[in-house]
């Protein structure tokens, strides 16, 4: 696929079809994503794919915890400072994904999709060592972006979501992640359910005008 076309497809998918993804394809994607740059080639990332019966069981426990109202406690929330400047906070309040659903009077579509792990047939959990500098978070983000673009190029759809890592102990149990790694992010991968309302293009949040984020000096 032409790179511009791949990039133009980069919007999240909040409901996947039941169709399985090929495990060899996932391994190929991760192998290719290892080409991503990282500080001094530190390659701090690790990727843990969960699918099939293991994901079914994980999802069951996840949904039960959501139903109980279990408090989300992502590893990054304890590992990193989460004090946000007003600039991103205001963007979330004005242009955030949940706002877009809210203003269309469809917030329940957003919540239901998150609460059911987007029906993803495969989730890739991404970790870095707990003892990491901020650079490693940057490296993990690049690695995640590589995974998503490579997946889109293969006709797959992607869903990066911190809600997928809300209960790290569950992820550790099913993915076999050691205690000294921080479960940073997760990406759901599969085939888009094009009929699902939650995936409608009207829910893609707008971006800021270029001039508010870009400045050229010469
Ligand atoms: C780090 C990160 C965490 C995210 N977490 C969630 C999430 O928990 N739930 C969700 O529905 N979307 C989540 N998203 C998706 C964003 O809401 C989405 O990318 C953004 O609103 C822009 O929409 P678009 O990607 O469709 O253009 C996350 C995206 C990123 C990069």
PDB file of C-alpha atoms and ligand atoms in Angstrom:
ATOM      1  CA  UNK A   1       0.000   0.000   0.000  1.00  0.00           C
ATOM      2  CA  UNK A   2       1.190   3.536  -0.693  1.00  0.00           C
ATOM      3  CA  UNK A   3       2.522   5.137   2.504  1.00  0.00           C
ATOM      4  CA  UNK A   4       0.167   8.124   2.211  1.00  0.00           C
ATOM      5  CA  UNK A   5      -2.787   5.708   1.982  1.00  0.00           C
ATOM      6  CA  UNK A   6      -1.624   3.747   5.018  1.00  0.00           C
ATOM      7  CA  UNK A   7      -1.237   6.903   7.040  1.00  0.00           C
ATOM      8  CA  UNK A   8      -4.620   8.253   5.920  1.00  0.00           C
ATOM      9  CA  UNK A   9      -6.196   5.084   7.374  1.00  0.00           C
ATOM     10  CA  UNK A  10      -4.724   5.729  10.799  1.00  0.00           C
ATOM     11  CA  UNK A  11      -7.840   6.228  12.868  1.00  0.00           C
ATOM     12  CA  UNK A  12      -8.808   3.917  15.673  1.00  0.00           C
ATOM     13  CA  UNK A  13     -11.358   1.083  15.421  1.00  0.00           C
ATOM     14  CA  UNK A  14     -13.571   0.587  18.475  1.00  0.00           C
ATOM     15  CA  UNK A  15     -15.356  -2.570  17.361  1.00  0.00           C
ATOM     16  CA  UNK A  16     -13.707  -5.511  15.624  1.00  0.00           C
ATOM     17  CA  UNK A  17     -15.279  -8.444  13.802  1.00  0.00           C
ATOM     18  CA  UNK A  18     -15.047 -11.904  15.398  1.00  0.00           C
ATOM     19  CA  UNK A  19     -12.641 -12.858  12.558  1.00  0.00           C
ATOM     20  CA  UNK A  20      -9.316 -14.197  13.864  1.00  0.00           C
ATOM     21  CA  UNK A  21      -5.939 -12.721  12.961  1.00  0.00           C
ATOM     22  CA  UNK A  22      -3.101 -14.911  11.768  1.00  0.00           C
ATOM     23  CA  UNK A  23      -0.435 -15.351  14.450  1.00  0.00           C
ATOM     24  CA  UNK A  24       2.328 -15.437  11.826  1.00  0.00           C
ATOM     25  CA  UNK A  25       1.167 -12.038  10.570  1.00  0.00           C
ATOM     26  CA  UNK A  26       1.428 -10.626  14.097  1.00  0.00           C
ATOM     27  CA  UNK A  27       4.959 -12.028  14.478  1.00  0.00           C
ATOM     28  CA  UNK A  28       5.934 -10.497  11.104  1.00  0.00           C
ATOM     29  CA  UNK A  29       4.580  -7.125  12.192  1.00  0.00           C
ATOM     30  CA  UNK A  30       6.538  -7.197  15.462  1.00  0.00           C
ATOM     31  CA  UNK A  31       9.697  -8.313  13.643  1.00  0.00           C
ATOM     32  CA  UNK A  32       9.414  -5.398  11.216  1.00  0.00           C
ATOM     33  CA  UNK A  33       8.591  -2.921  14.003  1.00  0.00           C
ATOM     34  CA  UNK A  34      11.912  -3.811  15.652  1.00  0.00           C
ATOM     35  CA  UNK A  35      13.426  -1.562  12.989  1.00  0.00           C
ATOM     36  CA  UNK A  36      12.141   1.422  15.002  1.00  0.00           C
ATOM     37  CA  UNK A  37      14.771   3.812  16.316  1.00  0.00           C
ATOM     38  CA  UNK A  38      15.502   3.980  20.040  1.00  0.00           C
ATOM     39  CA  UNK A  39      17.879   5.899  22.259  1.00  0.00           C
ATOM     40  CA  UNK A  40      21.364   4.427  21.680  1.00  0.00           C
ATOM     41  CA  UNK A  41      19.608   1.357  20.231  1.00  0.00           C
ATOM     42  CA  UNK A  42      18.419   0.505  23.746  1.00  0.00           C
ATOM     43  CA  UNK A  43      15.276  -1.234  22.355  1.00  0.00           C
ATOM     44  CA  UNK A  44      13.571  -1.093  25.766  1.00  0.00           C
ATOM     45  CA  UNK A  45      10.272  -2.465  24.408  1.00  0.00           C
ATOM     46  CA  UNK A  46       8.777  -5.929  24.687  1.00  0.00           C
ATOM     47  CA  UNK A  47       5.573  -7.081  22.990  1.00  0.00           C
ATOM     48  CA  UNK A  48       3.183  -9.719  24.349  1.00  0.00           C
ATOM     49  CA  UNK A  49       0.396 -10.840  22.027  1.00  0.00           C
ATOM     50  CA  UNK A  50      -2.658 -12.526  23.546  1.00  0.00           C
ATOM     51  CA  UNK A  51      -5.343 -14.169  21.413  1.00  0.00           C
ATOM     52  CA  UNK A  52      -7.638 -17.215  21.298  1.00  0.00           C
ATOM     53  CA  UNK A  53      -8.758 -18.898  24.521  1.00  0.00           C
ATOM     54  CA  UNK A  54      -6.319 -16.914  26.652  1.00  0.00           C
ATOM     55  CA  UNK A  55      -7.834 -13.639  25.439  1.00  0.00           C
ATOM     56  CA  UNK A  56     -11.375 -14.953  25.955  1.00  0.00           C
ATOM     57  CA  UNK A  57     -10.523 -15.747  29.578  1.00  0.00           C
ATOM     58  CA  UNK A  58      -8.760 -12.428  30.094  1.00  0.00           C
ATOM     59  CA  UNK A  59     -11.729 -10.562  28.611  1.00  0.00           C
ATOM     60  CA  UNK A  60     -14.161 -12.388  30.901  1.00  0.00           C
ATOM     61  CA  UNK A  61     -12.207 -11.338  33.986  1.00  0.00           C
ATOM     62  CA  UNK A  62     -11.726  -7.813  32.637  1.00  0.00           C
ATOM     63  CA  UNK A  63     -15.455  -7.371  32.023  1.00  0.00           C
ATOM     64  CA  UNK A  64     -16.242  -8.673  35.509  1.00  0.00           C
ATOM     65  CA  UNK A  65     -13.844  -6.133  37.031  1.00  0.00           C
ATOM     66  CA  UNK A  66     -15.413  -3.306  35.001  1.00  0.00           C
ATOM     67  CA  UNK A  67     -18.874  -4.426  36.149  1.00  0.00           C
ATOM     68  CA  UNK A  68     -17.718  -4.412  39.780  1.00  0.00           C
ATOM     69  CA  UNK A  69     -16.439  -0.878  39.252  1.00  0.00           C
ATOM     70  CA  UNK A  70     -12.823  -1.896  39.999  1.00  0.00           C
ATOM     71  CA  UNK A  71     -10.570   1.142  40.098  1.00  0.00           C
ATOM     72  CA  UNK A  72      -8.246   1.494  37.066  1.00  0.00           C
ATOM     73  CA  UNK A  73      -4.594   1.542  38.112  1.00  0.00           C
ATOM     74  CA  UNK A  74      -2.359   1.536  35.031  1.00  0.00           C
ATOM     75  CA  UNK A  75       1.346   0.896  35.682  1.00  0.00           C
ATOM     76  CA  UNK A  76       2.276   4.190  34.017  1.00  0.00           C
ATOM     77  CA  UNK A  77       0.054   6.087  36.462  1.00  0.00           C
ATOM     78  CA  UNK A  78       2.243   4.994  39.362  1.00  0.00           C
ATOM     79  CA  UNK A  79       5.521   5.002  37.435  1.00  0.00           C
ATOM     80  CA  UNK A  80       5.254   8.439  35.855  1.00  0.00           C
ATOM     81  CA  UNK A  81       4.029  11.835  36.934  1.00  0.00           C
ATOM     82  CA  UNK A  82       0.560  12.413  35.528  1.00  0.00           C
ATOM     83  CA  UNK A  83       0.260  16.135  36.086  1.00  0.00           C
ATOM     84  CA  UNK A  84      -0.983  17.519  32.811  1.00  0.00           C
ATOM     85  CA  UNK A  85      -0.466  20.989  31.455  1.00  0.00           C
ATOM     86  CA  UNK A  86      -3.610  22.923  30.458  1.00  0.00           C
ATOM     87  CA  UNK A  87      -2.742  22.651  26.718  1.00  0.00           C
ATOM     88  CA  UNK A  88      -3.381  18.865  26.341  1.00  0.00           C
ATOM     89  CA  UNK A  89      -6.067  18.980  29.054  1.00  0.00           C
ATOM     90  CA  UNK A  90      -8.047  21.559  27.122  1.00  0.00           C
ATOM     91  CA  UNK A  91      -7.628  19.595  23.892  1.00  0.00           C
ATOM     92  CA  UNK A  92      -9.077  16.537  25.610  1.00  0.00           C
ATOM     93  CA  UNK A  93     -11.970  18.583  26.968  1.00  0.00           C
ATOM     94  CA  UNK A  94     -12.697  20.218  23.601  1.00  0.00           C
ATOM     95  CA  UNK A  95     -11.591  17.663  21.017  1.00  0.00           C
ATOM     96  CA  UNK A  96     -11.293  14.359  22.882  1.00  0.00           C
ATOM     97  CA  UNK A  97     -12.717  11.124  21.537  1.00  0.00           C
ATOM     98  CA  UNK A  98     -15.218  10.668  24.369  1.00  0.00           C
ATOM     99  CA  UNK A  99     -16.389  14.288  23.842  1.00  0.00           C
ATOM    100  CA  UNK A 100     -17.132  13.559  20.201  1.00  0.00           C
ATOM    101  CA  UNK A 101     -19.408  10.684  21.239  1.00  0.00           C
ATOM    102  CA  UNK A 102     -20.883  12.748  24.045  1.00  0.00           C
ATOM    103  CA  UNK A 103     -21.857  15.607  21.734  1.00  0.00           C
ATOM    104  CA  UNK A 104     -23.433  13.122  19.350  1.00  0.00           C
ATOM    105  CA  UNK A 105     -25.392  11.808  22.340  1.00  0.00           C
ATOM    106  CA  UNK A 106     -23.681   8.423  22.004  1.00  0.00           C
ATOM    107  CA  UNK A 107     -21.299   8.241  24.922  1.00  0.00           C
ATOM    108  CA  UNK A 108     -22.550   4.755  25.720  1.00  0.00           C
ATOM    109  CA  UNK A 109     -21.074   3.513  22.413  1.00  0.00           C
ATOM    110  CA  UNK A 110     -17.660   4.740  23.543  1.00  0.00           C
ATOM    111  CA  UNK A 111     -18.002   3.252  27.028  1.00  0.00           C
ATOM    112  CA  UNK A 112     -19.387  -0.092  25.845  1.00  0.00           C
ATOM    113  CA  UNK A 113     -16.582  -0.524  23.329  1.00  0.00           C
ATOM    114  CA  UNK A 114     -13.952   0.121  25.994  1.00  0.00           C
ATOM    115  CA  UNK A 115     -15.683  -2.083  28.541  1.00  0.00           C
ATOM    116  CA  UNK A 116     -15.694  -5.054  26.160  1.00  0.00           C
ATOM    117  CA  UNK A 117     -12.083  -4.591  24.992  1.00  0.00           C
ATOM    118  CA  UNK A 118     -13.383  -3.534  21.565  1.00  0.00           C
ATOM    119  CA  UNK A 119     -14.090  -7.218  20.788  1.00  0.00           C
ATOM    120  CA  UNK A 120     -10.456  -7.354  19.617  1.00  0.00           C
ATOM    121  CA  UNK A 121      -9.370 -10.867  18.504  1.00  0.00           C
ATOM    122  CA  UNK A 122      -5.765 -10.053  19.397  1.00  0.00           C
ATOM    123  CA  UNK A 123      -4.235  -7.601  21.877  1.00  0.00           C
ATOM    124  CA  UNK A 124      -0.556  -6.698  21.884  1.00  0.00           C
ATOM    125  CA  UNK A 125       0.615  -5.498  25.298  1.00  0.00           C
ATOM    126  CA  UNK A 126       3.689  -3.277  25.239  1.00  0.00           C
ATOM    127  CA  UNK A 127       6.118  -3.011  28.135  1.00  0.00           C
ATOM    128  CA  UNK A 128       9.318  -1.287  29.163  1.00  0.00           C
ATOM    129  CA  UNK A 129      11.398  -2.048  32.240  1.00  0.00           C
ATOM    130  CA  UNK A 130      10.029  -0.353  35.385  1.00  0.00           C
ATOM    131  CA  UNK A 131      13.410   1.288  35.764  1.00  0.00           C
ATOM    132  CA  UNK A 132      13.375   3.418  32.647  1.00  0.00           C
ATOM    133  CA  UNK A 133      14.170   6.992  31.673  1.00  0.00           C
ATOM    134  CA  UNK A 134      11.530   9.126  29.912  1.00  0.00           C
ATOM    135  CA  UNK A 135      13.330   8.346  26.641  1.00  0.00           C
ATOM    136  CA  UNK A 136      12.090   4.766  26.846  1.00  0.00           C
ATOM    137  CA  UNK A 137       8.484   5.943  26.916  1.00  0.00           C
ATOM    138  CA  UNK A 138       9.244   7.888  23.742  1.00  0.00           C
ATOM    139  CA  UNK A 139      10.866   4.756  22.235  1.00  0.00           C
ATOM    140  CA  UNK A 140       7.845   2.638  23.187  1.00  0.00           C
ATOM    141  CA  UNK A 141       5.561   5.142  21.468  1.00  0.00           C
ATOM    142  CA  UNK A 142       7.579   4.927  18.269  1.00  0.00           C
ATOM    143  CA  UNK A 143       7.529   1.113  18.465  1.00  0.00           C
ATOM    144  CA  UNK A 144       3.741   1.194  18.952  1.00  0.00           C
ATOM    145  CA  UNK A 145       3.286   3.522  15.999  1.00  0.00           C
ATOM    146  CA  UNK A 146       5.402   1.212  13.827  1.00  0.00           C
ATOM    147  CA  UNK A 147       3.229  -1.743  14.830  1.00  0.00           C
ATOM    148  CA  UNK A 148       0.074   0.182  13.949  1.00  0.00           C
ATOM    149  CA  UNK A 149       1.282   1.393  10.541  1.00  0.00           C
ATOM    150  CA  UNK A 150       2.569  -2.084   9.631  1.00  0.00           C
ATOM    151  CA  UNK A 151      -0.767  -3.621  10.682  1.00  0.00           C
ATOM    152  CA  UNK A 152      -2.772  -1.051   8.698  1.00  0.00           C
ATOM    153  CA  UNK A 153      -0.588  -1.794   5.679  1.00  0.00           C
ATOM    154  CA  UNK A 154      -1.719  -5.431   5.924  1.00  0.00           C
ATOM    155  CA  UNK A 155      -5.390  -4.454   5.884  1.00  0.00           C
ATOM    156  CA  UNK A 156      -5.798  -4.849   9.649  1.00  0.00           C
ATOM    157  CA  UNK A 157      -7.408  -2.267  11.939  1.00  0.00           C
ATOM    158  CA  UNK A 158      -5.899  -1.035  15.209  1.00  0.00           C
ATOM    159  CA  UNK A 159      -7.019   0.205  18.617  1.00  0.00           C
ATOM    160  CA  UNK A 160      -4.402   1.711  20.941  1.00  0.00           C
ATOM    161  CA  UNK A 161      -6.022   2.026  24.374  1.00  0.00           C
ATOM    162  CA  UNK A 162      -4.910   2.681  27.918  1.00  0.00           C
ATOM    163  CA  UNK A 163      -8.221   1.152  29.053  1.00  0.00           C
ATOM    164  CA  UNK A 164      -6.784  -2.210  27.930  1.00  0.00           C
ATOM    165  CA  UNK A 165      -4.063  -1.871  30.585  1.00  0.00           C
ATOM    166  CA  UNK A 166      -6.322  -0.592  33.379  1.00  0.00           C
ATOM    167  CA  UNK A 167      -5.750  -3.779  35.421  1.00  0.00           C
ATOM    168  CA  UNK A 168      -2.083  -4.694  34.954  1.00  0.00           C
ATOM    169  CA  UNK A 169      -2.226  -7.730  37.275  1.00  0.00           C
ATOM    170  CA  UNK A 170      -4.739  -9.332  34.877  1.00  0.00           C
ATOM    171  CA  UNK A 171      -2.507  -8.617  31.882  1.00  0.00           C
ATOM    172  CA  UNK A 172       0.539 -10.007  33.723  1.00  0.00           C
ATOM    173  CA  UNK A 173      -1.347 -13.188  34.608  1.00  0.00           C
ATOM    174  CA  UNK A 174      -2.477 -13.965  31.058  1.00  0.00           C
ATOM    175  CA  UNK A 175       0.446 -12.571  29.048  1.00  0.00           C
ATOM    176  CA  UNK A 176       3.156 -13.813  31.422  1.00  0.00           C
ATOM    177  CA  UNK A 177       4.719 -10.405  32.018  1.00  0.00           C
ATOM    178  CA  UNK A 178       7.309 -10.228  34.827  1.00  0.00           C
ATOM    179  CA  UNK A 179       6.924  -7.842  37.762  1.00  0.00           C
ATOM    180  CA  UNK A 180       9.928  -5.727  36.772  1.00  0.00           C
ATOM    181  CA  UNK A 181       8.276  -4.645  33.518  1.00  0.00           C
ATOM    182  CA  UNK A 182       5.749  -1.848  33.305  1.00  0.00           C
ATOM    183  CA  UNK A 183       2.668  -2.568  31.177  1.00  0.00           C
ATOM    184  CA  UNK A 184       2.665   0.733  29.310  1.00  0.00           C
ATOM    185  CA  UNK A 185       0.155   0.437  26.513  1.00  0.00           C
ATOM    186  CA  UNK A 186      -1.832  -2.054  24.492  1.00  0.00           C
ATOM    187  CA  UNK A 187      -2.968  -2.215  20.891  1.00  0.00           C
ATOM    188  CA  UNK A 188      -6.020  -4.202  19.829  1.00  0.00           C
ATOM    189  CA  UNK A 189      -5.624  -5.650  16.327  1.00  0.00           C
ATOM    190  CA  UNK A 190      -8.163  -7.264  14.025  1.00  0.00           C
ATOM    191  CA  UNK A 191     -10.632  -6.574  11.251  1.00  0.00           C
ATOM    192  CA  UNK A 192     -12.927  -3.570  11.457  1.00  0.00           C
ATOM    193  CA  UNK A 193     -16.630  -4.140  11.924  1.00  0.00           C
ATOM    194  CA  UNK A 194     -17.676  -1.638   9.265  1.00  0.00           C
ATOM    195  CA  UNK A 195     -21.338  -1.915  10.242  1.00  0.00           C
ATOM    196  CA  UNK A 196     -20.758  -0.925  13.876  1.00  0.00           C
ATOM    197  CA  UNK A 197     -21.973   2.588  14.634  1.00  0.00           C
ATOM    198  CA  UNK A 198     -19.109   3.161  17.076  1.00  0.00           C
ATOM    199  CA  UNK A 199     -16.714   3.046  14.094  1.00  0.00           C
ATOM    200  CA  UNK A 200     -18.558   5.741  12.143  1.00  0.00           C
ATOM    201  CA  UNK A 201     -16.270   8.438  10.679  1.00  0.00           C
ATOM    202  CA  UNK A 202     -18.343  11.129  12.412  1.00  0.00           C
ATOM    203  CA  UNK A 203     -16.681  10.113  15.683  1.00  0.00           C
ATOM    204  CA  UNK A 204     -13.150  10.897  14.496  1.00  0.00           C
ATOM    205  CA  UNK A 205     -12.148  13.895  16.610  1.00  0.00           C
ATOM    206  CA  UNK A 206     -10.879  16.999  14.845  1.00  0.00           C
ATOM    207  CA  UNK A 207      -7.246  18.120  15.026  1.00  0.00           C
ATOM    208  CA  UNK A 208      -6.047  21.567  16.015  1.00  0.00           C
ATOM    209  CA  UNK A 209      -5.206  24.071  13.310  1.00  0.00           C
ATOM    210  CA  UNK A 210      -1.557  23.640  12.224  1.00  0.00           C
ATOM    211  CA  UNK A 211      -0.608  27.095  13.412  1.00  0.00           C
ATOM    212  CA  UNK A 212      -1.481  26.244  17.005  1.00  0.00           C
ATOM    213  CA  UNK A 213       1.102  23.430  17.182  1.00  0.00           C
ATOM    214  CA  UNK A 214       3.736  24.380  14.589  1.00  0.00           C
ATOM    215  CA  UNK A 215       6.143  27.252  14.380  1.00  0.00           C
ATOM    216  CA  UNK A 216       8.892  27.814  11.825  1.00  0.00           C
ATOM    217  CA  UNK A 217      11.783  30.097  12.564  1.00  0.00           C
ATOM    218  CA  UNK A 218      14.412  30.941   9.942  1.00  0.00           C
TER     219      UNK A 218
HETATM  220  C1  LIG B   1      -1.831   6.412  24.306  1.00  0.00           C
HETATM  221  C2  LIG B   1      -3.238   6.278  23.783  1.00  0.00           C
HETATM  222  C3  LIG B   1      -4.234   5.825  24.645  1.00  0.00           C
HETATM  223  C4  LIG B   1      -5.563   5.728  24.198  1.00  0.00           C
HETATM  224  N1  LIG B   1      -6.503   5.209  25.039  1.00  0.00           N
HETATM  225  C5  LIG B   1      -7.770   5.042  24.584  1.00  0.00           C
HETATM  226  C6  LIG B   1      -8.726   4.394  25.401  1.00  0.00           C
HETATM  227  O1  LIG B   1      -8.455   3.942  26.512  1.00  0.00           O
HETATM  228  N2  LIG B   1      -9.985   4.258  24.908  1.00  0.00           N
HETATM  229  C7  LIG B   1     -10.330   4.705  23.662  1.00  0.00           C
HETATM  230  O2  LIG B   1     -11.494   4.533  23.278  1.00  0.00           O
HETATM  231  N3  LIG B   1      -9.440   5.307  22.864  1.00  0.00           N
HETATM  232  C8  LIG B   1      -8.156   5.462  23.276  1.00  0.00           C
HETATM  233  N4  LIG B   1      -7.204   6.012  22.453  1.00  0.00           N
HETATM  234  C9  LIG B   1      -7.575   6.443  21.085  1.00  0.00           C
HETATM  235  C10 LIG B   1      -7.694   7.959  20.996  1.00  0.00           C
HETATM  236  O3  LIG B   1      -8.845   8.386  21.682  1.00  0.00           O
HETATM  237  C11 LIG B   1      -7.749   8.373  19.500  1.00  0.00           C
HETATM  238  O4  LIG B   1      -6.555   7.998  18.878  1.00  0.00           O
HETATM  239  C12 LIG B   1      -7.949   9.864  19.351  1.00  0.00           C
HETATM  240  O5  LIG B   1      -9.161  10.257  19.926  1.00  0.00           O
HETATM  241  C13 LIG B   1      -7.924  10.287  17.889  1.00  0.00           C
HETATM  242  O6  LIG B   1      -8.868   9.557  17.166  1.00  0.00           O
HETATM  243  P1  LIG B   1      -8.436   8.777  15.846  1.00  0.00           P
HETATM  244  O7  LIG B   1      -7.204   7.965  16.192  1.00  0.00           O
HETATM  245  O8  LIG B   1      -9.591   7.915  15.466  1.00  0.00           O
HETATM  246  O9  LIG B   1      -8.134   9.795  14.788  1.00  0.00           O
HETATM  247  C14 LIG B   1      -5.877   6.114  22.865  1.00  0.00           C
HETATM  248  C15 LIG B   1      -4.853   6.544  22.004  1.00  0.00           C
HETATM  249  C16 LIG B   1      -3.555   6.610  22.443  1.00  0.00           C
HETATM  250  C17 LIG B   1      -2.473   7.047  21.469  1.00  0.00           C
END
